[in-house]
Amino acid sequence: MPMDWIWGLIGGLLIGTGGAVLLLGNGRVMGASGILGGLVDRSGWGTAAERAAFVIGVIATPLLMLQILGLEADTHLTSNWFAVIAAGLLVGAGTRIANGCTSGHGVCGISRFSLRGIVATVFYILAGGLTLVLFRHILGVI
């Protein structure tokens, strides 16, 4: 029986642990879009080293783990670049409209019993499901 689900569990535990360490260590909520956004729009340059370390860690850790464990990445990414670019732009716009992303609202917001985080997460999940139905089943793009 495949144990692929275990990687999702381990990843979730690592994200939750990272969020708890950041919150307990310096009182800041771990929101990936806010961390990256602060580097891009220069509003967070006072903590640029911390933000850059986070971004580098998010990119480097999976690559390093693939090498250490000798695994292959099986992402099932579509070859339709229009869909990939549209998805990235829509996610970016959504995180700006909602003032955060799933790491900030979903992981850190729900764990702090934040009503705003819970509501945002419910709408993220609904929007993701509707987008999947639209693109895969109605438009046939994905």
PDB file of C-alpha atoms in Angstrom:
ATOM      1  CA  MET A   1       0.000   0.000   0.000  1.00  0.00           C
ATOM      2  CA  PRO A   2       1.495   3.378  -1.010  1.00  0.00           C
ATOM      3  CA  MET A   3       2.344   5.760   1.788  1.00  0.00           C
ATOM      4  CA  ASP A   4       2.263   8.975  -0.271  1.00  0.00           C
ATOM      5  CA  TRP A   5      -0.063  10.629   2.244  1.00  0.00           C
ATOM      6  CA  ILE A   6       2.711  10.602   4.823  1.00  0.00           C
ATOM      7  CA  TRP A   7       4.603  13.317   2.915  1.00  0.00           C
ATOM      8  CA  GLY A   8       1.583  15.624   3.178  1.00  0.00           C
ATOM      9  CA  LEU A   9       1.379  14.931   6.897  1.00  0.00           C
ATOM     10  CA  ILE A  10       5.090  15.601   7.393  1.00  0.00           C
ATOM     11  CA  GLY A  11       4.888  18.785   5.300  1.00  0.00           C
ATOM     12  CA  GLY A  12       1.901  20.009   7.296  1.00  0.00           C
ATOM     13  CA  LEU A  13       3.691  19.328  10.563  1.00  0.00           C
ATOM     14  CA  LEU A  14       6.755  21.233   9.341  1.00  0.00           C
ATOM     15  CA  ILE A  15       4.668  24.215   8.199  1.00  0.00           C
ATOM     16  CA  GLY A  16       2.793  24.274  11.498  1.00  0.00           C
ATOM     17  CA  THR A  17       6.015  24.006  13.471  1.00  0.00           C
ATOM     18  CA  GLY A  18       7.599  26.805  11.430  1.00  0.00           C
ATOM     19  CA  GLY A  19       4.559  28.999  12.015  1.00  0.00           C
ATOM     20  CA  ALA A  20       4.632  28.312  15.757  1.00  0.00           C
ATOM     21  CA  VAL A  21       8.361  29.034  15.987  1.00  0.00           C
ATOM     22  CA  LEU A  22       7.974  32.348  14.144  1.00  0.00           C
ATOM     23  CA  LEU A  23       4.976  33.377  16.257  1.00  0.00           C
ATOM     24  CA  LEU A  24       6.546  32.366  19.577  1.00  0.00           C
ATOM     25  CA  GLY A  25      10.016  33.606  18.604  1.00  0.00           C
ATOM     26  CA  ASN A  26       9.205  37.108  17.453  1.00  0.00           C
ATOM     27  CA  GLY A  27       5.430  37.523  17.652  1.00  0.00           C
ATOM     28  CA  ARG A  28       4.864  37.577  13.884  1.00  0.00           C
ATOM     29  CA  VAL A  29       2.341  35.449  12.013  1.00  0.00           C
ATOM     30  CA  MET A  30       3.851  33.342   9.228  1.00  0.00           C
ATOM     31  CA  GLY A  31       2.086  34.437   6.062  1.00  0.00           C
ATOM     32  CA  ALA A  32       4.088  33.482   2.988  1.00  0.00           C
ATOM     33  CA  SER A  33       2.451  36.087   0.750  1.00  0.00           C
ATOM     34  CA  GLY A  34       3.175  38.836   3.276  1.00  0.00           C
ATOM     35  CA  ILE A  35       6.764  37.698   3.705  1.00  0.00           C
ATOM     36  CA  LEU A  36       7.382  37.596  -0.054  1.00  0.00           C
ATOM     37  CA  GLY A  37       5.266  40.696  -0.707  1.00  0.00           C
ATOM     38  CA  GLY A  38       7.322  42.690   1.786  1.00  0.00           C
ATOM     39  CA  LEU A  39      10.438  41.900  -0.228  1.00  0.00           C
ATOM     40  CA  VAL A  40       8.828  42.710  -3.568  1.00  0.00           C
ATOM     41  CA  ASP A  41       7.180  46.021  -2.648  1.00  0.00           C
ATOM     42  CA  ARG A  42       9.992  46.964  -0.212  1.00  0.00           C
ATOM     43  CA  SER A  43       7.605  47.491   2.691  1.00  0.00           C
ATOM     44  CA  GLY A  44       9.406  44.811   4.697  1.00  0.00           C
ATOM     45  CA  TRP A  45      13.001  45.718   4.023  1.00  0.00           C
ATOM     46  CA  GLY A  46      13.571  46.285   7.731  1.00  0.00           C
ATOM     47  CA  THR A  47      13.396  42.502   8.102  1.00  0.00           C
ATOM     48  CA  ALA A  48      14.724  41.659   4.643  1.00  0.00           C
ATOM     49  CA  ALA A  49      17.295  39.119   5.872  1.00  0.00           C
ATOM     50  CA  GLU A  50      14.642  37.162   7.781  1.00  0.00           C
ATOM     51  CA  ARG A  51      12.252  37.294   4.816  1.00  0.00           C
ATOM     52  CA  ALA A  52      14.946  36.231   2.345  1.00  0.00           C
ATOM     53  CA  ALA A  53      15.951  33.332   4.596  1.00  0.00           C
ATOM     54  CA  PHE A  54      12.315  32.185   4.657  1.00  0.00           C
ATOM     55  CA  VAL A  55      11.972  32.340   0.860  1.00  0.00           C
ATOM     56  CA  ILE A  56      15.304  30.572   0.309  1.00  0.00           C
ATOM     57  CA  GLY A  57      14.298  27.898   2.822  1.00  0.00           C
ATOM     58  CA  VAL A  58      10.953  27.311   1.117  1.00  0.00           C
ATOM     59  CA  ILE A  59      12.715  26.757  -2.204  1.00  0.00           C
ATOM     60  CA  ALA A  60      15.860  24.965  -1.019  1.00  0.00           C
ATOM     61  CA  THR A  61      14.420  22.558   1.548  1.00  0.00           C
ATOM     62  CA  PRO A  62      12.359  20.418  -0.865  1.00  0.00           C
ATOM     63  CA  LEU A  63      15.246  20.310  -3.335  1.00  0.00           C
ATOM     64  CA  LEU A  64      17.616  19.260  -0.582  1.00  0.00           C
ATOM     65  CA  MET A  65      15.218  16.602   0.714  1.00  0.00           C
ATOM     66  CA  LEU A  66      14.833  15.166  -2.787  1.00  0.00           C
ATOM     67  CA  GLN A  67      18.600  14.753  -2.944  1.00  0.00           C
ATOM     68  CA  ILE A  68      18.948  13.309   0.548  1.00  0.00           C
ATOM     69  CA  LEU A  69      16.075  10.842   0.207  1.00  0.00           C
ATOM     70  CA  GLY A  70      16.771  10.031  -3.449  1.00  0.00           C
ATOM     71  CA  LEU A  71      13.172  10.707  -4.483  1.00  0.00           C
ATOM     72  CA  GLU A  72      11.704  12.192  -7.649  1.00  0.00           C
ATOM     73  CA  ALA A  73       9.311  15.121  -7.673  1.00  0.00           C
ATOM     74  CA  ASP A  74       5.976  14.042  -9.125  1.00  0.00           C
ATOM     75  CA  THR A  75       4.008  17.273  -9.356  1.00  0.00           C
ATOM     76  CA  HIS A  76       1.472  16.519 -12.103  1.00  0.00           C
ATOM     77  CA  LEU A  77       1.951  20.082 -13.345  1.00  0.00           C
ATOM     78  CA  THR A  78       0.040  20.777 -16.529  1.00  0.00           C
ATOM     79  CA  SER A  79       1.944  21.523 -19.710  1.00  0.00           C
ATOM     80  CA  ASN A  80      -0.544  24.315 -20.464  1.00  0.00           C
ATOM     81  CA  TRP A  81       1.474  27.445 -19.646  1.00  0.00           C
ATOM     82  CA  PHE A  82      -1.591  29.679 -20.044  1.00  0.00           C
ATOM     83  CA  ALA A  83      -3.248  27.829 -17.164  1.00  0.00           C
ATOM     84  CA  VAL A  84      -0.083  28.012 -15.028  1.00  0.00           C
ATOM     85  CA  ILE A  85       0.341  31.771 -15.575  1.00  0.00           C
ATOM     86  CA  ALA A  86      -3.376  32.485 -15.097  1.00  0.00           C
ATOM     87  CA  ALA A  87      -3.373  30.455 -11.876  1.00  0.00           C
ATOM     88  CA  GLY A  88      -0.354  32.338 -10.541  1.00  0.00           C
ATOM     89  CA  LEU A  89      -1.884  35.717 -11.331  1.00  0.00           C
ATOM     90  CA  LEU A  90      -5.227  34.751  -9.798  1.00  0.00           C
ATOM     91  CA  VAL A  91      -3.581  33.426  -6.632  1.00  0.00           C
ATOM     92  CA  GLY A  92      -1.482  36.595  -6.358  1.00  0.00           C
ATOM     93  CA  ALA A  93      -4.539  38.815  -6.804  1.00  0.00           C
ATOM     94  CA  GLY A  94      -6.502  36.742  -4.302  1.00  0.00           C
ATOM     95  CA  THR A  95      -3.825  37.014  -1.638  1.00  0.00           C
ATOM     96  CA  ARG A  96      -3.747  40.787  -2.023  1.00  0.00           C
ATOM     97  CA  ILE A  97      -7.558  41.060  -1.887  1.00  0.00           C
ATOM     98  CA  ALA A  98      -7.758  38.791   1.188  1.00  0.00           C
ATOM     99  CA  ASN A  99      -4.720  40.388   2.864  1.00  0.00           C
ATOM    100  CA  GLY A 100      -3.026  37.031   3.174  1.00  0.00           C
ATOM    101  CA  CYS A 101      -2.722  33.481   1.923  1.00  0.00           C
ATOM    102  CA  THR A 102      -3.433  29.981   3.133  1.00  0.00           C
ATOM    103  CA  SER A 103      -0.315  29.873   5.311  1.00  0.00           C
ATOM    104  CA  GLY A 104      -1.298  33.026   7.155  1.00  0.00           C
ATOM    105  CA  HIS A 105      -5.054  32.538   7.308  1.00  0.00           C
ATOM    106  CA  GLY A 106      -5.334  28.756   7.075  1.00  0.00           C
ATOM    107  CA  VAL A 107      -2.434  27.533   9.168  1.00  0.00           C
ATOM    108  CA  CYS A 108      -1.804  30.415  11.543  1.00  0.00           C
ATOM    109  CA  GLY A 109      -5.245  32.039  11.553  1.00  0.00           C
ATOM    110  CA  ILE A 110      -7.250  28.909  12.285  1.00  0.00           C
ATOM    111  CA  SER A 111      -4.779  27.744  14.942  1.00  0.00           C
ATOM    112  CA  ARG A 112      -5.247  31.100  16.714  1.00  0.00           C
ATOM    113  CA  PHE A 113      -9.071  30.820  16.352  1.00  0.00           C
ATOM    114  CA  SER A 114      -9.088  33.975  14.224  1.00  0.00           C
ATOM    115  CA  LEU A 115     -12.570  34.485  12.733  1.00  0.00           C
ATOM    116  CA  ARG A 116     -11.029  36.398   9.831  1.00  0.00           C
ATOM    117  CA  GLY A 117      -8.632  33.498   9.169  1.00  0.00           C
ATOM    118  CA  ILE A 118     -11.420  30.907   9.331  1.00  0.00           C
ATOM    119  CA  VAL A 119     -13.685  32.867   6.973  1.00  0.00           C
ATOM    120  CA  ALA A 120     -10.827  33.522   4.538  1.00  0.00           C
ATOM    121  CA  THR A 121      -9.884  29.829   4.525  1.00  0.00           C
ATOM    122  CA  VAL A 122     -13.466  28.755   3.817  1.00  0.00           C
ATOM    123  CA  PHE A 123     -13.589  31.122   0.854  1.00  0.00           C
ATOM    124  CA  TYR A 124     -10.150  29.960  -0.389  1.00  0.00           C
ATOM    125  CA  ILE A 125     -11.371  26.380  -0.413  1.00  0.00           C
ATOM    126  CA  LEU A 126     -14.640  27.303  -2.131  1.00  0.00           C
ATOM    127  CA  ALA A 127     -12.854  29.413  -4.744  1.00  0.00           C
ATOM    128  CA  GLY A 128     -10.347  26.616  -5.398  1.00  0.00           C
ATOM    129  CA  GLY A 129     -13.120  24.060  -5.861  1.00  0.00           C
ATOM    130  CA  LEU A 130     -15.103  26.326  -8.179  1.00  0.00           C
ATOM    131  CA  THR A 131     -11.968  27.119 -10.185  1.00  0.00           C
ATOM    132  CA  LEU A 132     -11.230  23.423 -10.604  1.00  0.00           C
ATOM    133  CA  VAL A 133     -14.760  22.712 -11.798  1.00  0.00           C
ATOM    134  CA  LEU A 134     -14.654  25.662 -14.206  1.00  0.00           C
ATOM    135  CA  PHE A 135     -11.250  24.978 -15.734  1.00  0.00           C
ATOM    136  CA  ARG A 136     -11.265  21.169 -15.748  1.00  0.00           C
ATOM    137  CA  HIS A 137     -14.892  20.225 -16.288  1.00  0.00           C
ATOM    138  CA  ILE A 138     -16.492  23.193 -18.059  1.00  0.00           C
ATOM    139  CA  LEU A 139     -13.658  24.755 -20.088  1.00  0.00           C
ATOM    140  CA  GLY A 140     -11.524  21.604 -20.360  1.00  0.00           C
ATOM    141  CA  VAL A 141      -8.327  23.667 -20.006  1.00  0.00           C
ATOM    142  CA  ILE A 142      -6.556  21.545 -17.388  1.00  0.00           C
TER     143      ILE A 142
END
